[in-house]
Coordinates of C-alpha atoms and ligand atoms in Angstrom, one line a residue:
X93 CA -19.9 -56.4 8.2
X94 CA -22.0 -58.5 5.7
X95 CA -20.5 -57.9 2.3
X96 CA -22.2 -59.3 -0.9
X97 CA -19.5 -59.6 -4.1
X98 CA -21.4 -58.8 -7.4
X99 CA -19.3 -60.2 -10.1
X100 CA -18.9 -62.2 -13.2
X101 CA -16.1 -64.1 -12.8
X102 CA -13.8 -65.7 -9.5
X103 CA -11.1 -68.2 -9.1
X104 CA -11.3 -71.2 -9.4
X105 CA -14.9 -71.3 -10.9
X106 CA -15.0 -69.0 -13.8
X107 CA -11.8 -67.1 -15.1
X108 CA -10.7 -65.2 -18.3
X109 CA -7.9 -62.7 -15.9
X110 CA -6.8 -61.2 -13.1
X111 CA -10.4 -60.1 -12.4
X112 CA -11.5 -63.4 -11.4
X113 CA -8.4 -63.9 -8.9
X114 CA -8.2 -60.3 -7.3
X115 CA -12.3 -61.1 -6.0
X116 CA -12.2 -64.4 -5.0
X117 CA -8.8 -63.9 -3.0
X118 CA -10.2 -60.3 -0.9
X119 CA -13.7 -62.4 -0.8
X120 CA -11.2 -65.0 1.2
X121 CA -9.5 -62.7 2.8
X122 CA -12.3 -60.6 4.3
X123 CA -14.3 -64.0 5.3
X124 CA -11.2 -65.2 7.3
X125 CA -10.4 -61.3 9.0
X126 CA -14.3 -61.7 10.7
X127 CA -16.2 -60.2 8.2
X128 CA -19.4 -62.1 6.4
X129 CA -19.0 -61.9 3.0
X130 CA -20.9 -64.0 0.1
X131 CA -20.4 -63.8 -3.3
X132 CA -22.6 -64.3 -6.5
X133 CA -21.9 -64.9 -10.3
X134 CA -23.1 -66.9 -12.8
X135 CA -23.6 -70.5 -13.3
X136 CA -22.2 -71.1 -16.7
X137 CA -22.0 -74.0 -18.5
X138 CA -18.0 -74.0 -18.4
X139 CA -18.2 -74.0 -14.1
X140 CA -16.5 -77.5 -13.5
X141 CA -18.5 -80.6 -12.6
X142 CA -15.9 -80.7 -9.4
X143 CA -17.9 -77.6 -8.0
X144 CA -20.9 -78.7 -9.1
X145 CA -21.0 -81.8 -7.3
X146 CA -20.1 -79.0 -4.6
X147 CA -23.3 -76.9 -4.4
X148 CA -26.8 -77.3 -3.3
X149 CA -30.0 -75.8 -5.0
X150 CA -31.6 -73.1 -2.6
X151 CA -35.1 -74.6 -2.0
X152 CA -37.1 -72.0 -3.7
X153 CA -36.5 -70.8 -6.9
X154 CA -35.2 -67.0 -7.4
X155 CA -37.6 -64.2 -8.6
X156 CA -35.4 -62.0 -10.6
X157 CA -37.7 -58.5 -11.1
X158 CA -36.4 -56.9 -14.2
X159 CA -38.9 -55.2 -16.6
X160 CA -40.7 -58.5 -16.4
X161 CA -39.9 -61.4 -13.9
X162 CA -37.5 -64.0 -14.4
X163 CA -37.6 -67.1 -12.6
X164 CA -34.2 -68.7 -11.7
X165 CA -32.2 -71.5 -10.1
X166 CA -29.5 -70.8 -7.4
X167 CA -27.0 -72.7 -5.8
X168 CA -25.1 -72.9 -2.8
X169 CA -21.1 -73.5 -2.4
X170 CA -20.1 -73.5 0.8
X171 CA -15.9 -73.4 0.4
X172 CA -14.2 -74.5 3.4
X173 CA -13.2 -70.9 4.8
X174 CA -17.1 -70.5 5.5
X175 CA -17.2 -68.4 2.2
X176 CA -20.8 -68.8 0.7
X177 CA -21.1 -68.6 -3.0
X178 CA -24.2 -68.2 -5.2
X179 CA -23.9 -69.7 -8.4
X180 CA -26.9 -68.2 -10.5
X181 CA -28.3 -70.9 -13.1
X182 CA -30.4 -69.4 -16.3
X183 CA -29.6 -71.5 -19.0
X184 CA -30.8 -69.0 -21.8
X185 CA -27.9 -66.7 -20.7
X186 CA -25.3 -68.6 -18.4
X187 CA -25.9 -71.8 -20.1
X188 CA -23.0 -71.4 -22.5
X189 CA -19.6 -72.2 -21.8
X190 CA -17.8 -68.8 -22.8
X191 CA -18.1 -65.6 -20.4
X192 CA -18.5 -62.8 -22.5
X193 CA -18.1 -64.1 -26.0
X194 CA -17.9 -67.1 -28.6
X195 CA -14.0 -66.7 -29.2
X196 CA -14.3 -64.1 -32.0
X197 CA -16.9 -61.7 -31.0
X198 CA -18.9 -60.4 -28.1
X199 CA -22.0 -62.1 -27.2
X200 CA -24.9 -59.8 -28.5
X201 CA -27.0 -60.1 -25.4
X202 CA -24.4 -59.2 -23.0
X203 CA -26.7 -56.3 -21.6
X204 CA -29.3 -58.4 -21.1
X205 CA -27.2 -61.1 -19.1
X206 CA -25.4 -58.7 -16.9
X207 CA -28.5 -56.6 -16.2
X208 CA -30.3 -60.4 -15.2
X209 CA -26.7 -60.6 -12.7
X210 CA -27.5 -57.1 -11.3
X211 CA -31.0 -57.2 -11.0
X212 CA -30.7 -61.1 -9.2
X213 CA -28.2 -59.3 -6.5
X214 CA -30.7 -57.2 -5.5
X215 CA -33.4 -59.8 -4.9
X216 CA -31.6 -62.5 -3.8
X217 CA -31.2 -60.9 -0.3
X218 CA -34.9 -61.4 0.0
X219 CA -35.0 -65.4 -0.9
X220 CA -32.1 -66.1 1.3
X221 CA -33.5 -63.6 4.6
X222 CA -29.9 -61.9 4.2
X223 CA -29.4 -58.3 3.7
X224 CA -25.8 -56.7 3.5
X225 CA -24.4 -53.9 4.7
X226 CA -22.7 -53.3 1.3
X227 CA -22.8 -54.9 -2.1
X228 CA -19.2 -54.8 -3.9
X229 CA -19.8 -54.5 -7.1
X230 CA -17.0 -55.5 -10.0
X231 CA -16.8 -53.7 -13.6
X232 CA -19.3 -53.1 -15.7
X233 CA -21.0 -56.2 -16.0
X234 CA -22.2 -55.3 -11.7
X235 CA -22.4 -51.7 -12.5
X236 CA -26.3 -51.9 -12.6
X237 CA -26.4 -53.1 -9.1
X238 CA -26.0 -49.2 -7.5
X239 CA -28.7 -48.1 -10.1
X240 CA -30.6 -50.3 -9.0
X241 CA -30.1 -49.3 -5.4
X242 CA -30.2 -45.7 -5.6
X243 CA -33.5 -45.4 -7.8
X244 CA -36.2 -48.6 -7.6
X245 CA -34.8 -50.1 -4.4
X246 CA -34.5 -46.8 -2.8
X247 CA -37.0 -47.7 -0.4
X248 CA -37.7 -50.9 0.9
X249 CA -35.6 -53.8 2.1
X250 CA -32.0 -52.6 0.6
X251 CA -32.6 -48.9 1.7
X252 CA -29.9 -49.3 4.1
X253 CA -27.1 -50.9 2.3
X254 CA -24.7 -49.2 0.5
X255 CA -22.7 -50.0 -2.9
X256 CA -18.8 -49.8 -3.7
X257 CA -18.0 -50.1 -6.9
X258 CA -14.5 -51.0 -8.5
X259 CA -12.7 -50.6 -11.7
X260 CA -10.7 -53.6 -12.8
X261 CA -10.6 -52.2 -16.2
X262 CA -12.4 -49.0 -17.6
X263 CA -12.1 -50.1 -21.1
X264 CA -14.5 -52.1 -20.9
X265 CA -17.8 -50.5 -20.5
X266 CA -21.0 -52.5 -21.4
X267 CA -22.8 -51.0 -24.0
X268 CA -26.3 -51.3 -25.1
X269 CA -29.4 -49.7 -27.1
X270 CA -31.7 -47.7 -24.5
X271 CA -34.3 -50.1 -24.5
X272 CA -32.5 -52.1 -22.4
X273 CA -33.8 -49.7 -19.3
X274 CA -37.4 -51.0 -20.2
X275 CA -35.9 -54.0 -19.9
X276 CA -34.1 -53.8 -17.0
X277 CA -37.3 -52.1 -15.8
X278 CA -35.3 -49.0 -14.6
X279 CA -36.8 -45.6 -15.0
X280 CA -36.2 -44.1 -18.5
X281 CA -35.5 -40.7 -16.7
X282 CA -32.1 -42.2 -16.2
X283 CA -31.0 -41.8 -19.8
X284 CA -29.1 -38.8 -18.9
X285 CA -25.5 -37.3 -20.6
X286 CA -24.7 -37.0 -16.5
X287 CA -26.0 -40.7 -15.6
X288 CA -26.3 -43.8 -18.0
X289 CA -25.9 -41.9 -21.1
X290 CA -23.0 -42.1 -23.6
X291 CA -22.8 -41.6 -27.6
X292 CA -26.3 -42.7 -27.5
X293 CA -26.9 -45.5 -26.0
X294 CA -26.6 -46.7 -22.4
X295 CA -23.1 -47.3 -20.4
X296 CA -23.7 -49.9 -17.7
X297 CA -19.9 -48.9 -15.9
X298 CA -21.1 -45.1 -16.1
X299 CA -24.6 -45.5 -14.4
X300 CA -22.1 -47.5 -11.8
X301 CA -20.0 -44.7 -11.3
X302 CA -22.8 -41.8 -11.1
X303 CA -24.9 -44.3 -8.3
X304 CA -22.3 -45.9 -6.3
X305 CA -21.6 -44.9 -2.6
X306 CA -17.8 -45.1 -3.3
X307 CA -15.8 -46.4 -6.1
X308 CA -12.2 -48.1 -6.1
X309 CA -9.9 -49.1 -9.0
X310 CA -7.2 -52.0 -8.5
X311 CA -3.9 -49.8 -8.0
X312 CA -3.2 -45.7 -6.6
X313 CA -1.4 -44.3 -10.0
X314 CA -4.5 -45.9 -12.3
X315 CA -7.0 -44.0 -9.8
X316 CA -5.1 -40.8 -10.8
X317 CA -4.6 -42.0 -14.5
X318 CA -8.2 -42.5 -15.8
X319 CA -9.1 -38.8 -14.5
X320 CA -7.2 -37.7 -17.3
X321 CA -8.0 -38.0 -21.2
X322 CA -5.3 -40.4 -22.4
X323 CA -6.7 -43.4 -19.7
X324 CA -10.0 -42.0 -19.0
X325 CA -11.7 -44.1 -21.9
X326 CA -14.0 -41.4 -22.1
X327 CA -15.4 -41.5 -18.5
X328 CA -12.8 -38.9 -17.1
X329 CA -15.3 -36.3 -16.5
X330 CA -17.9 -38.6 -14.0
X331 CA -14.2 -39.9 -12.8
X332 CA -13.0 -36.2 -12.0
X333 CA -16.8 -35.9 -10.4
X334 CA -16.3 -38.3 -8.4
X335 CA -12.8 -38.2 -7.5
X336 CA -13.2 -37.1 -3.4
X337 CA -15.4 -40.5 -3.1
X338 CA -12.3 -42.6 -5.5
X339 CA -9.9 -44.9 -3.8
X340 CA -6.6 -46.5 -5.9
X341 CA -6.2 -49.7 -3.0
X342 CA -3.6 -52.1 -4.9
X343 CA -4.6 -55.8 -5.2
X344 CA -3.0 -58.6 -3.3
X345 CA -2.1 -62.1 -4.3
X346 CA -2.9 -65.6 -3.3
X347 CA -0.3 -66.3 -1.5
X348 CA -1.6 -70.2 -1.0
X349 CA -2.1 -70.6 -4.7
X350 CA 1.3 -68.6 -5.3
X351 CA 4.0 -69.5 -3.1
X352 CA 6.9 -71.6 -4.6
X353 CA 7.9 -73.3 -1.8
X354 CA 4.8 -75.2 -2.0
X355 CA 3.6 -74.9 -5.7
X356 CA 2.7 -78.3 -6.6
X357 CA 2.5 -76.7 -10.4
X358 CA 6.5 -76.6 -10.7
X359 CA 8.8 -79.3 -10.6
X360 CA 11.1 -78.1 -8.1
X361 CA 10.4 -75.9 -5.1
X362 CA 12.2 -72.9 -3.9
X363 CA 12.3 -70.1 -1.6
X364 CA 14.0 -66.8 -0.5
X365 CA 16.4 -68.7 1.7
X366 CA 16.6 -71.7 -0.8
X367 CA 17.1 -70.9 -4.2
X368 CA 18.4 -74.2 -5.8
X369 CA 15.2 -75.0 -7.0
X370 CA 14.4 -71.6 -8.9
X371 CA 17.6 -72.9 -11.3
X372 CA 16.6 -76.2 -11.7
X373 CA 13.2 -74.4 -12.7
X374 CA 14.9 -73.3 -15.5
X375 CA 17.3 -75.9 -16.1
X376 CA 14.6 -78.6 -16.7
X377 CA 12.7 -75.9 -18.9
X378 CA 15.2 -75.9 -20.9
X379 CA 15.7 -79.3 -21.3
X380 CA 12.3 -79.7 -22.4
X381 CA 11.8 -77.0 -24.4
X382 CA 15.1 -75.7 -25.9
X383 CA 17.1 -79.5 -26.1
X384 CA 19.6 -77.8 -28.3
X385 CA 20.9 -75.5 -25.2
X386 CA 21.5 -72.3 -23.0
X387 CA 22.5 -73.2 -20.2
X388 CA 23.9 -69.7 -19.0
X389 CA 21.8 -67.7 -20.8
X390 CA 19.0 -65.5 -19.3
X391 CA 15.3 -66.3 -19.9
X392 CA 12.5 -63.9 -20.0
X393 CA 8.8 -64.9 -19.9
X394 CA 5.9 -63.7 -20.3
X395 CA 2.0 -64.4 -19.8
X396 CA -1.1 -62.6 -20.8
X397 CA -4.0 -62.4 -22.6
X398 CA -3.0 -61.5 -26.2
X399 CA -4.9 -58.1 -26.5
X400 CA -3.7 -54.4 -27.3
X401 CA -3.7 -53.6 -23.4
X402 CA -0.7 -56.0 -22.9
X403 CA 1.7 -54.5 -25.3
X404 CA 3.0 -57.6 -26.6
X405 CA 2.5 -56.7 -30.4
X406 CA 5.6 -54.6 -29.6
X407 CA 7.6 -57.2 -28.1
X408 CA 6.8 -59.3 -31.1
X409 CA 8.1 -56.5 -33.6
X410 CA 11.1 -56.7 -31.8
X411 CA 11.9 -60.1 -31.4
X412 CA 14.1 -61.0 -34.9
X413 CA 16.2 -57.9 -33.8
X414 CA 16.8 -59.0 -30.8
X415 CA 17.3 -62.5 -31.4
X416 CA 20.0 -61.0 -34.1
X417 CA 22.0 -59.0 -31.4
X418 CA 21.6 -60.7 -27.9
X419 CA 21.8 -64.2 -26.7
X420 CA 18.8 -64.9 -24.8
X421 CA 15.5 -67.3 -24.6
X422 CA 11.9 -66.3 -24.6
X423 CA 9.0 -68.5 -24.0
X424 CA 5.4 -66.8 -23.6
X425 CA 2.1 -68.0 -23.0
X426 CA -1.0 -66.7 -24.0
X427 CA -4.1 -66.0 -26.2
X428 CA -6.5 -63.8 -27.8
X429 CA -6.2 -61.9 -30.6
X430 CA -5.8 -64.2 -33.7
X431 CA -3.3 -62.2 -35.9
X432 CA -1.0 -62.1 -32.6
X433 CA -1.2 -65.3 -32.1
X434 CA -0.4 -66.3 -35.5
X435 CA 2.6 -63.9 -35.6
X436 CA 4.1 -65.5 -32.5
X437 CA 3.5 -69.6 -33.9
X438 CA 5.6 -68.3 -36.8
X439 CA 8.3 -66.8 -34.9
X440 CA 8.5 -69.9 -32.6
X441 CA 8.7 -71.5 -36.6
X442 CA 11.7 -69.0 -37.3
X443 CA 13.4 -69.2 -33.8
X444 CA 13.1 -72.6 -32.3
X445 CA 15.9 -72.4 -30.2
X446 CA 15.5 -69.1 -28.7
X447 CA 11.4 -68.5 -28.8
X448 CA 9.1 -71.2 -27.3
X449 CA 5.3 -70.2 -27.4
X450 CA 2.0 -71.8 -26.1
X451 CA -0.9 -70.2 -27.8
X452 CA -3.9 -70.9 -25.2
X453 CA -5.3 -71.2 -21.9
X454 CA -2.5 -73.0 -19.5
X455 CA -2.3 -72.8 -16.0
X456 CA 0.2 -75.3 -15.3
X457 CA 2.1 -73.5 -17.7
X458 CA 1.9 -69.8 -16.1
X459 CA 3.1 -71.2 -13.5
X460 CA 6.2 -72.5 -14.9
X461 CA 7.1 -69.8 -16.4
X462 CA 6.9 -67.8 -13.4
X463 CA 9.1 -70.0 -11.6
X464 CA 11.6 -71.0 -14.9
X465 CA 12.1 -67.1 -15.7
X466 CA 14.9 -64.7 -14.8
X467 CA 13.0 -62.1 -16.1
X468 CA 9.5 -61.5 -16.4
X469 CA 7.9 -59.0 -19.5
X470 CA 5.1 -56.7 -19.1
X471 CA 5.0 -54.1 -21.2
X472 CA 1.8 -53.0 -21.2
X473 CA 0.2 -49.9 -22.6
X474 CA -2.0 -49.3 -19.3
X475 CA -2.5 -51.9 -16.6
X476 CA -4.3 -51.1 -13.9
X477 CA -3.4 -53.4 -11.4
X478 CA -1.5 -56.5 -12.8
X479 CA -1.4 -59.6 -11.3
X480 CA 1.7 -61.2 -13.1
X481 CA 4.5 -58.6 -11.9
X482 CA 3.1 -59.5 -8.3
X483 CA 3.4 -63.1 -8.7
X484 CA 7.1 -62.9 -10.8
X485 CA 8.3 -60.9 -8.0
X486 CA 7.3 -63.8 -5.4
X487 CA 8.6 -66.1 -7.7
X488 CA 11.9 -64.2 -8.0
X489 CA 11.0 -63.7 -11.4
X490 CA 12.4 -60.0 -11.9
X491 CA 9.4 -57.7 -13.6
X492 CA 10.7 -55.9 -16.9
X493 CA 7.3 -53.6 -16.9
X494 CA 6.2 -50.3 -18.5
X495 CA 5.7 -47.7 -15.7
X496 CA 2.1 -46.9 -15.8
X497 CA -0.8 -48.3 -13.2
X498 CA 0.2 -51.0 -10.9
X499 CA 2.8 -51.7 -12.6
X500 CA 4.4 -48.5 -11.3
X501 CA 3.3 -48.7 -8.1
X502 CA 4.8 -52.6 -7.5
X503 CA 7.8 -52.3 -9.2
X504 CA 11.0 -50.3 -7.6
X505 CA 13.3 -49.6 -10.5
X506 CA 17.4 -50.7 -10.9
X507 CA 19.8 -48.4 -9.5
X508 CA 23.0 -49.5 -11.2
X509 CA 24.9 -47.4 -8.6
X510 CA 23.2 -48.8 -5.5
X511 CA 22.1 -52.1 -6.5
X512 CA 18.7 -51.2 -5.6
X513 CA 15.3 -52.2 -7.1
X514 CA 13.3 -55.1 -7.7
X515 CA 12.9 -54.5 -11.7
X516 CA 13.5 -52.6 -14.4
X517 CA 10.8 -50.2 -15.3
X518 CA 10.7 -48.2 -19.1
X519 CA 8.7 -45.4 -19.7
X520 CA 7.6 -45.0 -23.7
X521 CA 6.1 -48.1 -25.1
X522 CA 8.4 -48.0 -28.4
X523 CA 10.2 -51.0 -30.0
X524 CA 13.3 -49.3 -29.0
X525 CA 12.6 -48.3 -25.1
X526 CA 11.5 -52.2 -24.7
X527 CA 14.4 -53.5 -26.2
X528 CA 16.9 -51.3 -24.2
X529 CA 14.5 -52.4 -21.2
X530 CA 15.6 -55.8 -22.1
X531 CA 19.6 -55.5 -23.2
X532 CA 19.9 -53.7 -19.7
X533 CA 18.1 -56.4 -17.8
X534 CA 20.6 -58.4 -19.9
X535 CA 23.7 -56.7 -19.3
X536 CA 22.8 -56.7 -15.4
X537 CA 22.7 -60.8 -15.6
X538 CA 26.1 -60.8 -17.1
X539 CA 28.0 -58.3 -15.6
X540 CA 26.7 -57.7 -12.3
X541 CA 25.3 -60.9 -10.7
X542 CA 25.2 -60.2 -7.2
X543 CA 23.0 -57.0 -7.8
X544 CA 20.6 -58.9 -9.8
X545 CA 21.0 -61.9 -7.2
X546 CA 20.4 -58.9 -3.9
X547 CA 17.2 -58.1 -6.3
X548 CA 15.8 -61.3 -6.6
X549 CA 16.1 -61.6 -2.6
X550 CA 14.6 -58.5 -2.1
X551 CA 11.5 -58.8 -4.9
X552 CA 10.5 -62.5 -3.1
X553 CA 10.9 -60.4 0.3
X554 CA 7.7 -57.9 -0.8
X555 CA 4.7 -58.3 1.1
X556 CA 1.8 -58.6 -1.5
X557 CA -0.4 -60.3 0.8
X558 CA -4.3 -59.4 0.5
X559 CA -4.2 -58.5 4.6
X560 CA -3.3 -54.2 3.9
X561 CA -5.7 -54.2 0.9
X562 CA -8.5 -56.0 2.5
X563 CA -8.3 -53.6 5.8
X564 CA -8.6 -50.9 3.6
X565 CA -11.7 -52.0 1.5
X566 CA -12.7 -52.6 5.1
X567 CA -12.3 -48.7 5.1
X568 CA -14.0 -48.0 2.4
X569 CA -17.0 -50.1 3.4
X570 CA -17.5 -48.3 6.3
X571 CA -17.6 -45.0 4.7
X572 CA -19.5 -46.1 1.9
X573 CA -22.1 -47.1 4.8
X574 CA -21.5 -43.6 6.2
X575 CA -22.6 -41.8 3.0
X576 CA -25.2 -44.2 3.1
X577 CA -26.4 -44.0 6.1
X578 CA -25.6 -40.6 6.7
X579 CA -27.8 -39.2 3.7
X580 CA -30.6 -41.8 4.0
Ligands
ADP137 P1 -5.5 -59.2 -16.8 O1 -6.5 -59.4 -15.7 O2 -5.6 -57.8 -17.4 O3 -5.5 -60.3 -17.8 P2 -3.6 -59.7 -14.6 O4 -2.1 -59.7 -14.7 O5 -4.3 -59.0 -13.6 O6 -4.1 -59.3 -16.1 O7 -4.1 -61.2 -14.5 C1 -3.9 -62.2 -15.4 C2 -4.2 -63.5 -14.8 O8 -4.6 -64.4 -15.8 C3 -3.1 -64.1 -14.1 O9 -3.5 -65.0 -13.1 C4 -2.5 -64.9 -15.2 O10 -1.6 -66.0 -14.8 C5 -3.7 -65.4 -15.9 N1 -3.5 -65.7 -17.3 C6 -3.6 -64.8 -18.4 N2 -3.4 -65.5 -19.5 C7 -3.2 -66.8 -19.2 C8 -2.9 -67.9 -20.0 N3 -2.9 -67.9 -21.4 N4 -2.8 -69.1 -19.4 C9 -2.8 -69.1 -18.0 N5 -3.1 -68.1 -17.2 C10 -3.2 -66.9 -17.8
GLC138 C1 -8.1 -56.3 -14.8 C2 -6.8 -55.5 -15.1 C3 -5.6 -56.0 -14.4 C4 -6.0 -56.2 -12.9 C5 -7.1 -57.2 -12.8 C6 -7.5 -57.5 -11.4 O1 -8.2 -57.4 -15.6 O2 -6.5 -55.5 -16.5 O3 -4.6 -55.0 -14.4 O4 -4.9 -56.8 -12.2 O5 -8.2 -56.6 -13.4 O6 -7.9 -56.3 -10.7

């Protein structure tokens, strides 16, 4: 099958999350299985000069037909899987080194730079003689693409190829004023309550989910969650709509990029059979970072982009308490939201021997702390897929994670009477049910060592390779192309 990847960000190129890994790694996957896949984003300015020296300008420039033309520069990556990647150069948009914003705020022609993406995925086909079977669109900023395809590009060229498009995260939406359909040079017939329409203005993810062939989100529970009010963001009605034509398929992981037995990023490697170099993980974590000791006592991590999804506002409530009453170090990693960040530097201030925090952007970091932890802290408010708690649990990292999305559906919770599990899951996000999460996590360490020790053998046992999820967005394809097909 010829698959062409819509999206705005993938690994390594151009990454704020999961997003960006969870794309590039089924675009891999697929490629290596048999199938033709090729995958476009944006050239921005941040795209290292490593791939750059990488790529190749197509010979002719690209003629991107929105409302009026825009003329454009594209480049070719060949990686060494046979992938092919279109980087998309238009300086007035992709030019700057941020995705979607300057560090504080949104960038206010976000529309206008996504609906450019969309509208380039449908004519690039054309400059590169090319047509796929399906375009995969991600979030929002590709939810134009199946608008696109369903109403101008109806016939013509594309009238064959279908569209999936998939959720990574329906709270974000991409909002803009109505005009940007004349823009976009889509009909205005399509500001509609049941198509692009919401609280007056259009929804890019909505006209997405009305047009596509068949949608997906990134885990089974979050398919069945945002039908409902409380995750639905306010889309829970198209979502119910469409629910016979939804799939939940739960990401995989990289398991070249993420595998600790050959993790150049750690400074000791380790495996299921081997576990010596998990503890001297830790042990030379500590030395670094808490000189004035711990040896013995457990360490919980924690990495993620500092933002009301992740839940870690609650965790930093909680911290003085728990420093107060239980012996344990914490060291997270992340950034985002300013007042978060601030409160965690002074905690660190307050606690220097028990809280160690890296405010920013750190790869080499995350994956230290996935190797140096005993336990791993996601208490998010929703999550649909979750990357982290995949790689902890590969890392033998055991996941303390609220049960909602795919956090739920990866992590098997503690059975004190069997031994069983490979985390411990915790159901209300209150400062209370996180910090009992936590004290039993604790209290398992102590007192019962060789359950927590069966756990850690069993979480770095899971299979999270992309190989079931990619042979069922295979699926998926194929009965997108049906619908397709079927109705055209
Ligand atoms: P989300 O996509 O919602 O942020 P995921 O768990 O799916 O959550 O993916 C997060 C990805 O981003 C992981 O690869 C994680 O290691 C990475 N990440 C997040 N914050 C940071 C950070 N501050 N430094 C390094 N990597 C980070
Ligand atoms: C989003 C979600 C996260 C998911 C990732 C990749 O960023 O927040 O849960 O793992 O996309 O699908």
């Amino acid at each position: 099958m010829k698959i062409l990847m819509v999206t705005a960000e993938a690994a390594p190129y151009a990454k704020t999350g999961g997003l960006a890994d969870a794309v590039a790694s089924l675009a891999r996957e697929l490629q290596r299985a048999g199938d033709e896949v090729r995958l476009l984003l944006p050239l921005y300015g941040s795209v290292e000069e490593i791939y750059r020296r990488r790529m190749f300008p197509l010979p002719y420039p690209l003629a991107i037909r929105l409302g009026t033309v825009h003329w454009a520069r594209v480049h070719e990556h060949i990686e060494p899987g046979g992938l092919r990647v279109y980087f998309l150069e238009y300086q007035r948009y992709f030019g700057r080194d941020r995705i979607y914003d300057d560090g504080r705020r949104a960038f206010s022609d976000n529309a206008e730079r996504f609906s450019l993406l969309c509208r380039a995925a449908l004519d690039l086909p054309g400059l590169i003689q090319w047509i796929p079977d399906v375009f995969h669109c991600h979030d929002w900023m590709a939810g134009l693409v199946p608008v696109f395809l369903e109403t101008r590009d109806r016939q013509g060229p594309l009238w064959r190829s279908a569209s999936v498009l998939t959720v990574h995260n329906l709270s974000h939406q991409g909002y803009a004023d109505r005009s940007i359909l004349d823009f976009a040079g889509l009909p205005r017939s399509l500001f509609r309550p049941d198509q692009l329409e919401a609280c007056g203005g259009v929804n890019f993810l909505k006209g997405g989910l009305y047009f596509a062939n068949k949608l997906t989100t990134v885990s089974p529970s979050y398919a069945g969650e945002i039908q409902a009010e409380e995750l639905g963001c306010g889309l829970q009605n198209v979502l119910r709509f469409r629910s016979g034509d939804l799939m939940g398929i739960l990401n995989g992981i990289d398991g070249d990029v993420w595998n600790p037995a050959t993790d150049p990023l750690i400074p000791h490697n380790y495996s299921r059979g081997q576990l010596a170099g998990k503890a001297l993980c830790k042990k030379s974590f500590y030395q670094k970072y808490f000189p004035a000791g711990g040896d013995g006592r457990p360490l919980f991590t924690a990495i993620a982009r500092l933002c009301q999804q992740k839940g870690l506002d609650v965790l930093a409530e909680i911290l003085p308490r728990l420093f107060a009453t239980v012996d344990i170090r914490v060291a997270l990693l992340g950034s985002g939201d300013r007042k978060l960040e601030e409160q965690l530097r002074q905690l660190a201030r307050q606690f220097p021997d028990r809280l160690h925090v890296t405010v920013g952007y750190d790869e080499a970091q995350a994956h230290l702390l996935e190797a140096a932890g005993d336990f791993f802290l996601m208490p998010s408010r929703f999550e649909p897929c979750g990357l982290n708690q995949l790689y902890s649990l590969r890392y033998g990292t055991l996941p303390i994670v609220r049960s909602t999305g795919g956090l739920r559906d990866s992590v098997l919770c503690y059975d004190e009477r069997t031994g069983a599990g490979t985390g411990f899951t915790f159901h209300d996000l209150t400062p209370q049910s996180l910090a009992d999460a936590i004290g039993w996590a604790c209290a398992c360490y102590h007192d019962r060592p060789r359950h927590l020790r069966a756990m850690v053998h069993r979480a770095m046992g899971q299979d999270f390779s992309w190989s079931r999820p990619a042979a069922r967005y295979r699926d998926c394809y194929r009965w997108a192309l049906e619908s397709k097909r079927g109705s055209g």
